[in-house]
CSV table of C-alpha atoms in Angstrom, one decimal:
chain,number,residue,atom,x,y,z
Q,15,UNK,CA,15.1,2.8,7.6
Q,16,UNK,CA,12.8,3.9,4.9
Q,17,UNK,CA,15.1,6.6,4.2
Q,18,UNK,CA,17.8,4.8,4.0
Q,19,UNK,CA,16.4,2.2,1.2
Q,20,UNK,CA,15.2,5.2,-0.9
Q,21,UNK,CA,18.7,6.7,-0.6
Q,22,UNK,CA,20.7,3.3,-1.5
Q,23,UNK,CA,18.1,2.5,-4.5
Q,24,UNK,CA,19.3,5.7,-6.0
Q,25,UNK,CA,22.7,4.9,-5.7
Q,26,UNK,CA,22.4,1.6,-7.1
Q,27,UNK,CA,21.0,2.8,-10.2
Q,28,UNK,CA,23.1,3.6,-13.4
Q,29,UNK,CA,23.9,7.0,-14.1
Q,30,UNK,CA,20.8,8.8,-15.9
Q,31,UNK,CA,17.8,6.8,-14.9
Q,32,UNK,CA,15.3,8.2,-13.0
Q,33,UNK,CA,15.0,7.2,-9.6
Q,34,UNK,CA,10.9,6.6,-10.4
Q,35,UNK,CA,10.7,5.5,-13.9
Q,36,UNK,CA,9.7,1.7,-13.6
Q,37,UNK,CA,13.0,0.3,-15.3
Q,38,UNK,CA,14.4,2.0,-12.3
Q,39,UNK,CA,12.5,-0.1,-9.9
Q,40,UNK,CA,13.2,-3.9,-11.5
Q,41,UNK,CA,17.2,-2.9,-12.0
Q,42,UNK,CA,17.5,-1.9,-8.4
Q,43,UNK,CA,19.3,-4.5,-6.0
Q,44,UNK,CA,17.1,-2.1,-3.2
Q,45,UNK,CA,14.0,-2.9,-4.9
Q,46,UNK,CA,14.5,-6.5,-5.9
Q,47,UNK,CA,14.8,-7.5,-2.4
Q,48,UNK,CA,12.4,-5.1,-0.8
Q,49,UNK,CA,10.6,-3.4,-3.3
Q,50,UNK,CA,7.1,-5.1,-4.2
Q,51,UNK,CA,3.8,-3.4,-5.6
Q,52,UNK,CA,0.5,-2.8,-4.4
Q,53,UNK,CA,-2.9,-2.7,-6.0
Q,54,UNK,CA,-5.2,-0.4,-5.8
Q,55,UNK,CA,-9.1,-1.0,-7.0
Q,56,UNK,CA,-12.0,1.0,-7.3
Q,57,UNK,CA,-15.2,-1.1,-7.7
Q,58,UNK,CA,-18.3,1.0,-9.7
Q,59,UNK,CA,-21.3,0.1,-7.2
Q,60,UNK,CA,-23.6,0.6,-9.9
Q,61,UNK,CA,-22.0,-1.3,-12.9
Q,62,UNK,CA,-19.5,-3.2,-11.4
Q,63,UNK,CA,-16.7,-1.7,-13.5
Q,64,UNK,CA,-13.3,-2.3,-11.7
Q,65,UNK,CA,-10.4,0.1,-12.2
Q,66,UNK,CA,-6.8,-1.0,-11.1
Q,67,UNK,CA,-3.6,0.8,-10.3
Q,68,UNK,CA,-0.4,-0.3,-9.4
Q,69,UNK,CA,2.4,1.3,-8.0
Q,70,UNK,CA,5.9,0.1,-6.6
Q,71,UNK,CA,6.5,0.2,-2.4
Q,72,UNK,CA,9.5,-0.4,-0.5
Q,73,UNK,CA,7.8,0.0,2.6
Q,74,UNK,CA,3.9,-0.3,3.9
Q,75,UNK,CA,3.2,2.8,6.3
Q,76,UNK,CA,0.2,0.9,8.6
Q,77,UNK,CA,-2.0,3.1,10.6
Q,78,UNK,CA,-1.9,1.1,14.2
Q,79,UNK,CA,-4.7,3.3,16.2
Q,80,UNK,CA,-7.5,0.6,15.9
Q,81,UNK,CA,-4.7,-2.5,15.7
Q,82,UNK,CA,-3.1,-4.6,18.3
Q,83,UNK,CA,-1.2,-6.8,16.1
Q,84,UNK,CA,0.8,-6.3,12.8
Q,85,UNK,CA,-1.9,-8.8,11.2
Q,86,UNK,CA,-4.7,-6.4,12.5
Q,87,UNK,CA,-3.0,-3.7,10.6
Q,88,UNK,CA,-2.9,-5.1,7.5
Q,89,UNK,CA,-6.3,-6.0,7.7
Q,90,UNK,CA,-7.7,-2.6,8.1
Q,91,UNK,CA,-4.9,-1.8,5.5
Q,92,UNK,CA,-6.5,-4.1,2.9
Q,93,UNK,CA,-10.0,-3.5,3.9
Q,94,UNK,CA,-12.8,-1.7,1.3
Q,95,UNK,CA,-13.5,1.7,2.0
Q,96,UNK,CA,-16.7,3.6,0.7
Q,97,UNK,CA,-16.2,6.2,-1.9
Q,98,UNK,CA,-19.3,7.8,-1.4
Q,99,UNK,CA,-19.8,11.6,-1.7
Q,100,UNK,CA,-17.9,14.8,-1.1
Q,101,UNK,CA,-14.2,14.6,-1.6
Q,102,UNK,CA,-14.2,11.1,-1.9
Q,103,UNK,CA,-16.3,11.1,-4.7
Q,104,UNK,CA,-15.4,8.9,-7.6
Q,105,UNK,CA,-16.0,9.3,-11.6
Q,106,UNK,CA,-16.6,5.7,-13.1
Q,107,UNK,CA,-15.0,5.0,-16.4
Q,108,UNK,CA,-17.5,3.1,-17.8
Q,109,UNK,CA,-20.9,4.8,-16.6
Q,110,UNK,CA,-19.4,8.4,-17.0
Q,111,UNK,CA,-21.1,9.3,-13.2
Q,112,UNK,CA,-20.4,10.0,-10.3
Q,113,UNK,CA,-21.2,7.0,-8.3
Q,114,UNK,CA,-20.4,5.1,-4.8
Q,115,UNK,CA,-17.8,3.2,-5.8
Q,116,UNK,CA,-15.4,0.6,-2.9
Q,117,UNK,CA,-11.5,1.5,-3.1
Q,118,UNK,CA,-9.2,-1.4,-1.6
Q,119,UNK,CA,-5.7,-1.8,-1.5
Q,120,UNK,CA,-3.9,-4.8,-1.9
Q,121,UNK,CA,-0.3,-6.4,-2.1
Q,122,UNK,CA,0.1,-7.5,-5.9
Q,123,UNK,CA,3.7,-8.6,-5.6
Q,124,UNK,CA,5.0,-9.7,-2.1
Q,125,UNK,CA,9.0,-8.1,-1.4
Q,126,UNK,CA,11.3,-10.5,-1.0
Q,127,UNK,CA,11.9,-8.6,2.6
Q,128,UNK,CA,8.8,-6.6,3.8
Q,129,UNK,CA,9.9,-3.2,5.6
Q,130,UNK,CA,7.0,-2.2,7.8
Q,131,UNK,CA,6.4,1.7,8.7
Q,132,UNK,CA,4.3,1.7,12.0
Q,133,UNK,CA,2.4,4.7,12.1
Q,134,UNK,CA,2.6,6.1,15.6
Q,135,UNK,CA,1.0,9.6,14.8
Q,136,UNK,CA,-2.5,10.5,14.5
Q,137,UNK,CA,-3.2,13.2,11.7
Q,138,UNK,CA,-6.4,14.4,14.4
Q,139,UNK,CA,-3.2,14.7,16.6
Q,140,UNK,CA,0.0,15.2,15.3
Q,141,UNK,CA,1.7,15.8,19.0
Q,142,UNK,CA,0.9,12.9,20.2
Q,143,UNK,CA,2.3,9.7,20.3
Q,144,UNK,CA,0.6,6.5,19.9
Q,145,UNK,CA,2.3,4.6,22.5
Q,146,UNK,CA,1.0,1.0,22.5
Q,147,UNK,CA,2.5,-2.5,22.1
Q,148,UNK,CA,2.1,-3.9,18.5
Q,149,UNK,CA,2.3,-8.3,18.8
Q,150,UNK,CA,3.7,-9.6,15.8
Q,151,UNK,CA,4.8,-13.1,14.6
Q,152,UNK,CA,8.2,-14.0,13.4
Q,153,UNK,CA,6.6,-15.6,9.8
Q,154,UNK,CA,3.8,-13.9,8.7
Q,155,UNK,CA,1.5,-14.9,6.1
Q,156,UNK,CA,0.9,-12.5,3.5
Q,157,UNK,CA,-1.8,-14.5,1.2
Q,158,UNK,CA,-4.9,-12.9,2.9
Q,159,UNK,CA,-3.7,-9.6,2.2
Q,160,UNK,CA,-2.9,-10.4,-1.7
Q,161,UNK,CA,-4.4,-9.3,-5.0
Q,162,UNK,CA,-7.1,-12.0,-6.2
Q,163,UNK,CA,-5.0,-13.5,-9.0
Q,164,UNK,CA,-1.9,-13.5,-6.8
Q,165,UNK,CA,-2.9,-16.4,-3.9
């Protein structure tokens, strides 16, 4: 499916804009009605700096290993996770240090239609299929997993 919206939205665009360029994204008919963009912030521990990107999604690829239900998912989805040494290691703008810092992802702008992308692999074990039932509503409620000044 996913594969299939990225290949229409790149039809439906006029001829010489780039499929990724962000003029590409609000003229697409594939992205008006299931594109929407999340937020990602990256909170300083230290001085409470907050950094924020944004980036377009047609899809939302949820990890299902520790969920039961599609709500589940997108609660670990949207759920802070410690920056705090090694690789995950992040530079603060403001302090100029390395610092722990708490990365969360959020939905900024809710599609019109959400696609969901059930991950059913494990990267600890890529041959093996997660093969468990995932309950899901027919309406879901997306206002818990949106950006502050969204709800």
């Amino acid at each position: 499916m996913v594969n299939l919206l990225e290949s229409m939205h790149k039809c439906c665009l006029p001829s010489g804009v780039p499929s990724e360029s962000a003029s590409a994204y609000e003229k697409s008919l594939v992205h008006r009605i299931f594109g929407g963009r999340l937020r990602s912030q990256v909170k300083c521990t230290r001085c409470s700096h907050c950094s924020n990107t944004f980036d377009p999604f047609l899809d939302l690829s949820l990890d299902i290993g520790k969920a039961t239900t599609l709500v589940r998912a997108l609660q670990n989805f949207t759920e802070d996770e410690l920056l705090d040494g090694g690789q995950k290691q992040y530079q603060c703008e403001r302090c100029r240090q390395k610092v722990v810092a708490k990365k969360r992802f959020t939905i900024d702008r809710a599609p019109n239609v959400l696609t969901v992308h059930l991950k059913r692999f494990s990267p600890f074990r890529p041959r093996e299929k997660i093969d468990k039932k995932v309950d899901f509503q027919p309406v879901l409620d997306l206002k818990p997993f949106m950006s502050d000044s969204k709800v």
